[in-house]
Short mmCIF file of N, CA and C in Angstrom, two decimals:
data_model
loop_
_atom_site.label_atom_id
_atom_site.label_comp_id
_atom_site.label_asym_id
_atom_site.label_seq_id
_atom_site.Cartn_x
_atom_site.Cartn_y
_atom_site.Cartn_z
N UNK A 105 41.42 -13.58 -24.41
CA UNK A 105 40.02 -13.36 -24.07
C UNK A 105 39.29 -14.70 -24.15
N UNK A 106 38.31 -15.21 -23.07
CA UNK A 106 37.40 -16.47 -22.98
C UNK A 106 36.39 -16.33 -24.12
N UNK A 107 35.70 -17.38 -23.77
CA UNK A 107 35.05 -17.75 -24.85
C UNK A 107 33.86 -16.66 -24.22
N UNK A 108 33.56 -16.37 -22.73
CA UNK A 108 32.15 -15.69 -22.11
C UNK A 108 32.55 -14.23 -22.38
N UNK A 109 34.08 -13.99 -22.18
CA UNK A 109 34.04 -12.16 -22.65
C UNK A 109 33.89 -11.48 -23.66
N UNK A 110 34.40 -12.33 -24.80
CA UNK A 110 34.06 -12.19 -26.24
C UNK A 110 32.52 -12.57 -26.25
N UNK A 111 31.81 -12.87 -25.82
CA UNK A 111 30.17 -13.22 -26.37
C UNK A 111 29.71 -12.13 -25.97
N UNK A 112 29.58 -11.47 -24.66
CA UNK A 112 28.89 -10.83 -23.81
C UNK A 112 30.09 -9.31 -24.05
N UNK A 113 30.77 -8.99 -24.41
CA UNK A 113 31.57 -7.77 -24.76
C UNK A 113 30.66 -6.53 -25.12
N UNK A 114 29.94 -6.79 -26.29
CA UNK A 114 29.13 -5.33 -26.52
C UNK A 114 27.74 -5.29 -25.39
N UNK A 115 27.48 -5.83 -24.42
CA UNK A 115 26.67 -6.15 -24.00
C UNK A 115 26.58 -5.18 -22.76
N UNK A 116 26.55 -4.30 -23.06
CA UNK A 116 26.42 -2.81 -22.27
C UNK A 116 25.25 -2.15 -22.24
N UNK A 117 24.59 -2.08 -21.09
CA UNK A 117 23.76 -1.09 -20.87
C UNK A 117 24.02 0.42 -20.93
N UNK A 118 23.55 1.61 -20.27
CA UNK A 118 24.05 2.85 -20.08
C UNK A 118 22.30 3.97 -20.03
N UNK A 119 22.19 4.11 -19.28
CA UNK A 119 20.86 4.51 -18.58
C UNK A 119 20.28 5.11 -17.73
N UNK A 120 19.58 6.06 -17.21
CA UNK A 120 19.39 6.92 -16.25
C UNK A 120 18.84 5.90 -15.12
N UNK A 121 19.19 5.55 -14.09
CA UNK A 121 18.43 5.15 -13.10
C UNK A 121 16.90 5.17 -12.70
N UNK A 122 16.19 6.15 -13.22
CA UNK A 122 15.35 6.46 -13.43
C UNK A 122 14.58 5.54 -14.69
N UNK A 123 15.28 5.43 -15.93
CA UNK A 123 14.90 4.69 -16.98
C UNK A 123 14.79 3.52 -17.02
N UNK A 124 15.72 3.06 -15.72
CA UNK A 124 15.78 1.49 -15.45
C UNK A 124 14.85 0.82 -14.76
N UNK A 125 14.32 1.79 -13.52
CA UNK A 125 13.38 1.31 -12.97
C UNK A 125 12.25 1.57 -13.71
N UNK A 126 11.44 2.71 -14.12
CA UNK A 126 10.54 2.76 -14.85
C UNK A 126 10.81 1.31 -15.95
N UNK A 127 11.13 1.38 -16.30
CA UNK A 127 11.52 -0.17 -17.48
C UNK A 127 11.22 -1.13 -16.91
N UNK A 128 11.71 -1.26 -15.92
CA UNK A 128 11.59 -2.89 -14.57
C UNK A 128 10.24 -2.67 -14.42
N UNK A 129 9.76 -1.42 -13.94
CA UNK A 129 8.09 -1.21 -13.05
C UNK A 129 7.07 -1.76 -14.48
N UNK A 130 7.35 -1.05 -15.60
CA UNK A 130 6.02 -1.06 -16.45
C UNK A 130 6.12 -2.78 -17.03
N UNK A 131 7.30 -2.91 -16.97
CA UNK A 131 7.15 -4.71 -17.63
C UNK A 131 6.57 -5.34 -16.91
N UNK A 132 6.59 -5.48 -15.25
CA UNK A 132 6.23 -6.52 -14.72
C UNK A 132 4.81 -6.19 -13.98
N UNK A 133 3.89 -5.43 -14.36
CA UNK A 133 2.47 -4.97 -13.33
C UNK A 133 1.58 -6.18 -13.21
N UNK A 134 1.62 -6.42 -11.58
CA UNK A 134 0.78 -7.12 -11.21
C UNK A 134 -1.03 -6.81 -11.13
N UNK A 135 -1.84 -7.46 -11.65
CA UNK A 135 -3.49 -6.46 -11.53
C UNK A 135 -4.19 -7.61 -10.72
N UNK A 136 -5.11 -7.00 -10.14
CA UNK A 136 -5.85 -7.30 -9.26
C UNK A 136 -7.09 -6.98 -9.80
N UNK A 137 -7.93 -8.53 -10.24
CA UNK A 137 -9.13 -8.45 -11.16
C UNK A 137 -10.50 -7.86 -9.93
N UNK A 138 -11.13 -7.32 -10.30
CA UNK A 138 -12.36 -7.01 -9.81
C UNK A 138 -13.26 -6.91 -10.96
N UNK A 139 -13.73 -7.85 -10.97
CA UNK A 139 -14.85 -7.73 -11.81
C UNK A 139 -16.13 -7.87 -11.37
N UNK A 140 -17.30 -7.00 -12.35
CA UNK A 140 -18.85 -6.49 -11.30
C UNK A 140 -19.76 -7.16 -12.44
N UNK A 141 -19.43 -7.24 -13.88
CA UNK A 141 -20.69 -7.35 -14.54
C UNK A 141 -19.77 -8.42 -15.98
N UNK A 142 -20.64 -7.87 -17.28
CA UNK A 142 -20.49 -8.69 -18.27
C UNK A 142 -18.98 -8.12 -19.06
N UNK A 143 -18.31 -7.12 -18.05
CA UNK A 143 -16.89 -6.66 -18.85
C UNK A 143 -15.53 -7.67 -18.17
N UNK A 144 -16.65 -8.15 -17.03
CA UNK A 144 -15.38 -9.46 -16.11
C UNK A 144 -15.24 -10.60 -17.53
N UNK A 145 -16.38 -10.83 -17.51
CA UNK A 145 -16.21 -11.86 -18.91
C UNK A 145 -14.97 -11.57 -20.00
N UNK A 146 -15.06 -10.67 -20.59
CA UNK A 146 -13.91 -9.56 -21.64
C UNK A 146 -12.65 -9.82 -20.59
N UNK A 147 -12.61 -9.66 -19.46
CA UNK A 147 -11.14 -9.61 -18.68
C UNK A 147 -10.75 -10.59 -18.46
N UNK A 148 -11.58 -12.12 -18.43
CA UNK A 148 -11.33 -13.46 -18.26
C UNK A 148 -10.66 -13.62 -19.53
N UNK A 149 -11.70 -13.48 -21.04
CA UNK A 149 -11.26 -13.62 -21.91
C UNK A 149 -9.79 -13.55 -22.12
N UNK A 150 -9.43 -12.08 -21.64
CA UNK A 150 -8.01 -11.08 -21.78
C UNK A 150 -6.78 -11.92 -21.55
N UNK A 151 -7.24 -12.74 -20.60
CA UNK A 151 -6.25 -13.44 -19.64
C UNK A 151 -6.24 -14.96 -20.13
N UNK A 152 -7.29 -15.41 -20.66
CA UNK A 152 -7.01 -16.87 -21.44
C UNK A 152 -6.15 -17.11 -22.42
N UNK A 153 -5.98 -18.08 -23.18
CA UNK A 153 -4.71 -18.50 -23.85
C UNK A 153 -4.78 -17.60 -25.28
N UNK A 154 -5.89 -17.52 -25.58
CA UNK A 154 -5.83 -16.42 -27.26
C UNK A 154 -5.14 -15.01 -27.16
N UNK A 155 -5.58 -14.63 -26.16
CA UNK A 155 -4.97 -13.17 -25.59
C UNK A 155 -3.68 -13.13 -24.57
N UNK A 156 -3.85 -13.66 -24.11
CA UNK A 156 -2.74 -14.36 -22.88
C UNK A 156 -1.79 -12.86 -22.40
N UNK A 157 -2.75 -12.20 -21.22
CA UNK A 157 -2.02 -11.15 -20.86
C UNK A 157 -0.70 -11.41 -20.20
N UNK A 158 -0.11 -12.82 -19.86
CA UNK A 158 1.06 -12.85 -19.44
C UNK A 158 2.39 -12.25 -20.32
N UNK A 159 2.25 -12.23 -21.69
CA UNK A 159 2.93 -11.76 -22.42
C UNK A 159 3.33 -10.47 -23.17
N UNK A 160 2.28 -9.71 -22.35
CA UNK A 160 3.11 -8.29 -21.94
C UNK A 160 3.45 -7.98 -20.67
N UNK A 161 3.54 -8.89 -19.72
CA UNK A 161 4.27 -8.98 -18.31
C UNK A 161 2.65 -9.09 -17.36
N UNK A 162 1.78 -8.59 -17.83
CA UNK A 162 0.78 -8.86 -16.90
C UNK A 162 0.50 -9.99 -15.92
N UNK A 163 0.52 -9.68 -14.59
CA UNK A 163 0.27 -11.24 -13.70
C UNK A 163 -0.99 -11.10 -12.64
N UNK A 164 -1.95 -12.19 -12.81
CA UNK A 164 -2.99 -11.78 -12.10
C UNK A 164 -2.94 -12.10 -10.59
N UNK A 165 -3.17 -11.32 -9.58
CA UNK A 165 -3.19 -11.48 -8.29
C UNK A 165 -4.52 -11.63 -7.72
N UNK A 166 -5.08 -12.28 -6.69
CA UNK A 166 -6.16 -11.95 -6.39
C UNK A 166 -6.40 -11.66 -4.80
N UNK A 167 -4.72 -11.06 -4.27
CA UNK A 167 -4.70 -10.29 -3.21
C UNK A 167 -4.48 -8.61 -3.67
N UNK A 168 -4.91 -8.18 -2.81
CA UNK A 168 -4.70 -6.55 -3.29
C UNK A 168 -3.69 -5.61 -2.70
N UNK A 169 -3.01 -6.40 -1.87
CA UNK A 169 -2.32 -6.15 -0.56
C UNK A 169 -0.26 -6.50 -2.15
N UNK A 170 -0.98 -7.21 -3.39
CA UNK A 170 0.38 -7.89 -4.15
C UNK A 170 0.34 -7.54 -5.49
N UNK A 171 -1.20 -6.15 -5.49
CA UNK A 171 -1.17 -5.82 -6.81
C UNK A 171 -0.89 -4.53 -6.77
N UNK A 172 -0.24 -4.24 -8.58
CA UNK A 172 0.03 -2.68 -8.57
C UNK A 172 -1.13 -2.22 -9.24
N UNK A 173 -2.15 -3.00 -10.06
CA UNK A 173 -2.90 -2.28 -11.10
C UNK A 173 -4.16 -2.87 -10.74
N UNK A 174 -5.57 -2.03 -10.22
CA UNK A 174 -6.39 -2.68 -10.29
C UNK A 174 -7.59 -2.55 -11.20
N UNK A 175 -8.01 -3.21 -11.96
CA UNK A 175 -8.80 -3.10 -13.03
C UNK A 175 -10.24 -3.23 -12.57
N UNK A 176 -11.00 -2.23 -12.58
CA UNK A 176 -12.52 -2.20 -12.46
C UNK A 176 -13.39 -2.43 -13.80
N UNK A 177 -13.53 -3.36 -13.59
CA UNK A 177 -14.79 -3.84 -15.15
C UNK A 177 -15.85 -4.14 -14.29
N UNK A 178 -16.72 -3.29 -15.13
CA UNK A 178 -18.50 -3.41 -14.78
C UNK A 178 -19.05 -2.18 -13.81
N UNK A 179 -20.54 -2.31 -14.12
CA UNK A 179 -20.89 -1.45 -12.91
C UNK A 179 -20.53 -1.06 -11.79
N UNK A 180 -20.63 0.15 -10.95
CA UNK A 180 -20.17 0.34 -9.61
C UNK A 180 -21.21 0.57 -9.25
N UNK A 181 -21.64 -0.03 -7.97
CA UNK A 181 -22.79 0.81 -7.39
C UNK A 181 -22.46 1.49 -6.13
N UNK A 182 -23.71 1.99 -5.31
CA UNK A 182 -22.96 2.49 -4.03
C UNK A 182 -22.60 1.82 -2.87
N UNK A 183 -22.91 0.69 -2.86
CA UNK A 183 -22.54 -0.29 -2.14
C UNK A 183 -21.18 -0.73 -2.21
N UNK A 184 -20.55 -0.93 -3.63
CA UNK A 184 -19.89 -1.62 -4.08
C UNK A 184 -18.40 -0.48 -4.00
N UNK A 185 -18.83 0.68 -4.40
CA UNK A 185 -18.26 1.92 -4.24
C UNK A 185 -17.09 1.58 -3.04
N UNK A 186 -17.74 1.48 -1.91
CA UNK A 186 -17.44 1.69 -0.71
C UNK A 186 -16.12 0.46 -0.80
N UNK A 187 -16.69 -0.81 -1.33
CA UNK A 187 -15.80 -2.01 -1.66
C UNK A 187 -14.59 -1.78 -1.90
N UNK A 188 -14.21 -1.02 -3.28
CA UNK A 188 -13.84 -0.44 -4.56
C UNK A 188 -12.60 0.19 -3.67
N UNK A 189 -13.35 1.37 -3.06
CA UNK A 189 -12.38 2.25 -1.93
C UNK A 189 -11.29 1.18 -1.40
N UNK A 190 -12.00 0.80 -0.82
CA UNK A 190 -11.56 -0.17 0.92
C UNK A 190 -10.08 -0.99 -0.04
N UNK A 191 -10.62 -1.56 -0.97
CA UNK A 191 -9.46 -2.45 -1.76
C UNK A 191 -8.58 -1.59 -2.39
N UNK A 192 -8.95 -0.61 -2.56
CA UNK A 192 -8.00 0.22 -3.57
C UNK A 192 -7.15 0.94 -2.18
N UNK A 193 -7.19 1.10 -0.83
CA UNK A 193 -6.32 1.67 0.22
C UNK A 193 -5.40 0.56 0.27
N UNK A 194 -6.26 -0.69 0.14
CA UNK A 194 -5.20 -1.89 0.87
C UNK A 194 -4.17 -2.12 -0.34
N UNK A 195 -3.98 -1.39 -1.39
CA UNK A 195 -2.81 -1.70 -2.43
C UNK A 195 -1.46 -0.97 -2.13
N UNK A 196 -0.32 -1.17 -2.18
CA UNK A 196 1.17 -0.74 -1.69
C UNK A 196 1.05 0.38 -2.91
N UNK A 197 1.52 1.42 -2.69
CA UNK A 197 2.02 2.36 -3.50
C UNK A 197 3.07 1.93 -4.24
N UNK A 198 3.62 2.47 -5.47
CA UNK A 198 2.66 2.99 -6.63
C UNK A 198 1.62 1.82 -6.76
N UNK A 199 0.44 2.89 -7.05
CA UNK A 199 -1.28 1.80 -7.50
C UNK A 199 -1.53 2.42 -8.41
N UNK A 200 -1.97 1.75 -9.53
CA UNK A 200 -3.22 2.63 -10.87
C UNK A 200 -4.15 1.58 -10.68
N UNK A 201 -4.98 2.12 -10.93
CA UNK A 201 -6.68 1.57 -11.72
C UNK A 201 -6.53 1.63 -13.15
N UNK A 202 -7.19 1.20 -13.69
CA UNK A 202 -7.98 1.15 -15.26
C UNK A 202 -9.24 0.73 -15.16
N UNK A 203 -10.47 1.76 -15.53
CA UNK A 203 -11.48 2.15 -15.78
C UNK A 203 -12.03 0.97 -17.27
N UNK A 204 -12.89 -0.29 -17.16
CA UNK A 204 -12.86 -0.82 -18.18
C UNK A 204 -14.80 -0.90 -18.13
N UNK A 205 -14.58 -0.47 -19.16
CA UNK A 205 -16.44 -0.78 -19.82
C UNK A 205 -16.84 0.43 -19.55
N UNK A 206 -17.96 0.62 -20.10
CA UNK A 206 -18.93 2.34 -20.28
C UNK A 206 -19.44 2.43 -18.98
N UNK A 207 -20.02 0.95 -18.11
CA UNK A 207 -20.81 1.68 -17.00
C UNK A 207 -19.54 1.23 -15.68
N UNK A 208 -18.74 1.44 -15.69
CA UNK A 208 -17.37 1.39 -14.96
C UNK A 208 -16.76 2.96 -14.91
N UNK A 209 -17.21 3.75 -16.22
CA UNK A 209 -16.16 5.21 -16.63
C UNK A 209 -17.31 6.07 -16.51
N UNK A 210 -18.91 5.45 -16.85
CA UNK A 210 -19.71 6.54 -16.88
C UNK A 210 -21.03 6.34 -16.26
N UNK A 211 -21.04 5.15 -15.49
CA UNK A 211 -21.97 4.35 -15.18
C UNK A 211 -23.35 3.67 -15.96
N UNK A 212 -22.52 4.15 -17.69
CA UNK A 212 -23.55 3.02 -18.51
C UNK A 212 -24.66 3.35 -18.58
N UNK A 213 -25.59 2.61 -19.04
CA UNK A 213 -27.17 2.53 -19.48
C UNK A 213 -28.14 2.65 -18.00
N UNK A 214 -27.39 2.70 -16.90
CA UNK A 214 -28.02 1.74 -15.79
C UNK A 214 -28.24 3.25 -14.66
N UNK A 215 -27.09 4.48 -14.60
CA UNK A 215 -27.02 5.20 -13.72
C UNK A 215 -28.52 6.68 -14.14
N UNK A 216 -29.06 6.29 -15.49
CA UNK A 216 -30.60 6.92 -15.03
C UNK A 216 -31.36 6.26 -14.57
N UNK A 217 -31.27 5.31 -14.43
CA UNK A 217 -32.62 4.47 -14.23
C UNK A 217 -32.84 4.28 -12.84
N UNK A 218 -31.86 4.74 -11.64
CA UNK A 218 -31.76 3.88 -10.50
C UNK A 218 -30.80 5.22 -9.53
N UNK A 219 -30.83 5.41 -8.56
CA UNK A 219 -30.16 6.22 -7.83
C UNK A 219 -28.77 5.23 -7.36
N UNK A 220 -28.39 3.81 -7.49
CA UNK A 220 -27.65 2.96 -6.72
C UNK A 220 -26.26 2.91 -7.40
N UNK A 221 -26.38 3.43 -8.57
CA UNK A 221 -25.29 2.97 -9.54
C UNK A 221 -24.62 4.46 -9.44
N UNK A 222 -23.14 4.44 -9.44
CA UNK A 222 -22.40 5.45 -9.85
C UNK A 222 -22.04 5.99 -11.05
N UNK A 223 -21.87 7.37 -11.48
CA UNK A 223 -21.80 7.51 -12.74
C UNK A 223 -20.32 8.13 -12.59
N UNK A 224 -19.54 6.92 -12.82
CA UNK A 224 -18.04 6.27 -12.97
C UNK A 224 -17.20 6.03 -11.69
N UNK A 225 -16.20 5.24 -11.53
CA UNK A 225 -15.62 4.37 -10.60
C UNK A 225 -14.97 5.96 -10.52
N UNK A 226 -14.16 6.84 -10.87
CA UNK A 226 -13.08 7.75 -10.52
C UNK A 226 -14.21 8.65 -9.51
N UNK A 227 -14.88 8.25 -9.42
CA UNK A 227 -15.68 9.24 -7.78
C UNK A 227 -15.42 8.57 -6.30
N UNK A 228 -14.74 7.80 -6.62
CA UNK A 228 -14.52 6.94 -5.48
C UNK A 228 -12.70 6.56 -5.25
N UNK A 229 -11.97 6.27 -6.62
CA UNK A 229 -10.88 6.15 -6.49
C UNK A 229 -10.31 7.16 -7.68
N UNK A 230 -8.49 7.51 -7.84
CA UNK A 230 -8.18 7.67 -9.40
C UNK A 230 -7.93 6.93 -10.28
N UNK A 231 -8.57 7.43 -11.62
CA UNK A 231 -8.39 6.29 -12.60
C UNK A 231 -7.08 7.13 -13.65
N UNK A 232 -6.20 5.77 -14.27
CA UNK A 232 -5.05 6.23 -14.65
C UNK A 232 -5.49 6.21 -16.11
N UNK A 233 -6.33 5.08 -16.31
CA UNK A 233 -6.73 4.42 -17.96
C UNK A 233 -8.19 4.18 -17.91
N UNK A 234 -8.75 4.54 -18.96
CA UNK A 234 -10.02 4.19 -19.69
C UNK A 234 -10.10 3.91 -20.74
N UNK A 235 -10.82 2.41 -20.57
CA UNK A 235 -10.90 1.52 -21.89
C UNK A 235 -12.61 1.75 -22.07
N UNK A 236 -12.32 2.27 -23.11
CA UNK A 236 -14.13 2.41 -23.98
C UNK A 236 -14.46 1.04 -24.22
N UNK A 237 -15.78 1.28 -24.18
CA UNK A 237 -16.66 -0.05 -25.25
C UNK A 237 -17.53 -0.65 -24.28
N UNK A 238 -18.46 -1.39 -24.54
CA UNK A 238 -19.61 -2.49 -23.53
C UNK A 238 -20.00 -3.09 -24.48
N UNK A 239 -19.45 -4.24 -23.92
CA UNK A 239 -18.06 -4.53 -23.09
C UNK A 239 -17.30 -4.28 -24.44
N UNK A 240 -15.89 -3.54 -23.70
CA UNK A 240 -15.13 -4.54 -24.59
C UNK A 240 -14.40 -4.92 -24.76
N UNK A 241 -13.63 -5.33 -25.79
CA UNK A 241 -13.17 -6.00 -27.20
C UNK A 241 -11.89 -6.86 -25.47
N UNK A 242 -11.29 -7.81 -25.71
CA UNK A 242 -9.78 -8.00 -25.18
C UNK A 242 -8.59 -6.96 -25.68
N UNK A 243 -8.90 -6.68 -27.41
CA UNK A 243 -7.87 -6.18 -27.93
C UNK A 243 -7.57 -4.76 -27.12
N UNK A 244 -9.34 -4.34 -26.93
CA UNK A 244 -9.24 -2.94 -26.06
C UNK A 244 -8.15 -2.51 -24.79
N UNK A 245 -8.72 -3.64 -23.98
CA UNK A 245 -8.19 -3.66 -22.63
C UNK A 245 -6.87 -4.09 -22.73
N UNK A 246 -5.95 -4.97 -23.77
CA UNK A 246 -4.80 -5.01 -24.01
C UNK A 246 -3.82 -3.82 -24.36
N UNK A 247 -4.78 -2.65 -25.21
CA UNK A 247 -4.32 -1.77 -25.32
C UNK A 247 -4.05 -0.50 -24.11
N UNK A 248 -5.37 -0.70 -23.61
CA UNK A 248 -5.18 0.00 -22.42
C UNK A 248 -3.95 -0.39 -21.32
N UNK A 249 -4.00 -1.37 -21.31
CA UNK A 249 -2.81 -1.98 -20.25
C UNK A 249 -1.35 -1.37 -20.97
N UNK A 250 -1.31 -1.35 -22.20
CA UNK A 250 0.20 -1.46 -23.08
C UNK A 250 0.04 0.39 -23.09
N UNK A 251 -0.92 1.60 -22.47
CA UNK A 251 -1.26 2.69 -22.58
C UNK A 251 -0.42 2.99 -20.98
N UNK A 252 -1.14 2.00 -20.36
CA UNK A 252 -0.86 2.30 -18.73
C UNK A 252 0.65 1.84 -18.53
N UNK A 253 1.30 0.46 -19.19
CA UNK A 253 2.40 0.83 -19.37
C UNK A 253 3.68 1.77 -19.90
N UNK A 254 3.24 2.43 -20.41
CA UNK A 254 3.73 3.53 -21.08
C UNK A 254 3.84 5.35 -20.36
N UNK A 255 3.10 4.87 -19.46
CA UNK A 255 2.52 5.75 -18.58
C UNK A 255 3.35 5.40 -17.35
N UNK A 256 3.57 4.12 -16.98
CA UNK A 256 4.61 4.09 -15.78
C UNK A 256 6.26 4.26 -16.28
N UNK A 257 6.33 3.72 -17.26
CA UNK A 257 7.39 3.79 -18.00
C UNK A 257 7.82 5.23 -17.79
N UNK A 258 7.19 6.32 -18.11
CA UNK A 258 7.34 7.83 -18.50
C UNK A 258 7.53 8.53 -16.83
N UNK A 259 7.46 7.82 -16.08
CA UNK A 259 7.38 8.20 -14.31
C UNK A 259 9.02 8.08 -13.72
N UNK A 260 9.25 9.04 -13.32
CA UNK A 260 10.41 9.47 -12.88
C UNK A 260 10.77 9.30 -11.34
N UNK A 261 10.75 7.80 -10.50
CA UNK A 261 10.76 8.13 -9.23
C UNK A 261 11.97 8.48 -8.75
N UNK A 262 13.15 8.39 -8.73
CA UNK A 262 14.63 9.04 -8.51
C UNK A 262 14.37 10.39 -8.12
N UNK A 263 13.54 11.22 -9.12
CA UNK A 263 13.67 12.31 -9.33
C UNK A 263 13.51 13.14 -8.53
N UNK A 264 14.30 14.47 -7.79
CA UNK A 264 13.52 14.94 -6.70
C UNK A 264 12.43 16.11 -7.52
N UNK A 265 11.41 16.07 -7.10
CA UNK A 265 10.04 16.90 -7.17
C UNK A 265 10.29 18.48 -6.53
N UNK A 266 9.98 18.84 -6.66
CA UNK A 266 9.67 20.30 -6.37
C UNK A 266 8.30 20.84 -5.44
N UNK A 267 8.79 21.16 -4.16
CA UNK A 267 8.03 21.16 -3.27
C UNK A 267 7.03 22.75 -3.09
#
């Protein structure tokens, strides 16, 4: 036996096809930042060197046409709504959203005061994850992401469905 068969010998996988890809899909999600208000700030943060979302596989795209995950932080309004849509068609299947900040999930402090603002982004697209807070925390939205991974992880595409 070489010196490479003896190293690499117990080095066996054994796995549902299903488990493998889900595994491959949730490690590597590409997101596609959209940010509207003061929760873009929190998502810049997310992504700078203290937090450094690269190291739970996160990679930022800023085509939408190359992301799987698109993250809405901040207000929606109805203008913007329409935006929101339009970018969220142009993403390749499988797509999630994550819902980040209060006036993103519920339209915040802002949707009595004004007929323009939506009261939450999921009236316009589906949302997979909601991260509470205004704004918040990085730790939040880290968690949410490591929530939404867990969530693709648990997705069975092999599988045939039942019609």
């Amino acid at each position: 036996m070489g010196v490479l068969e003896h190293k690499f010998q117990d080095n066996v996988v054994v796995a549902s096809m299903d488990k493998l890809i889900g595994w491959a899909r949730s490690t590597s999600p590409w997101f596609f930042q959209f940010g509207l208000a003061c929760c873009a700030i929190e998502m810049m943060a997310t992504a700078a060197s203290r937090h450094d979302l690269m190291r739970i596989g996160m990679i930022p795209r800023s085509s939408p046409r190359q992301a799987d995950v698109m993250i809405v932080a901040g207000t929606v309004t109805m203008k913007m709504g329409l935006c929101v849509k339009k970018l969220y068609e142009q993403m390749a299947d499988p797509k999630y959203v994550v819902s980040m900040g209060s006036c993103a999930t519920s339209g915040g402090p802002y949707w009595q005061h004004g007929y323009h603002v939506l009261k939450g982004v999921d009236i316009v697209v589906p949302v997979d994850v909601y991260v509470p807070g205004c704004p918040p925390r990085p730790e939040a939205l880290i968690e949410g992401l490591l929530k939404l991974q867990e969530k693709i992880q648990a997705e069975r595409p092999l599988t045939r469905k039942s019609v």
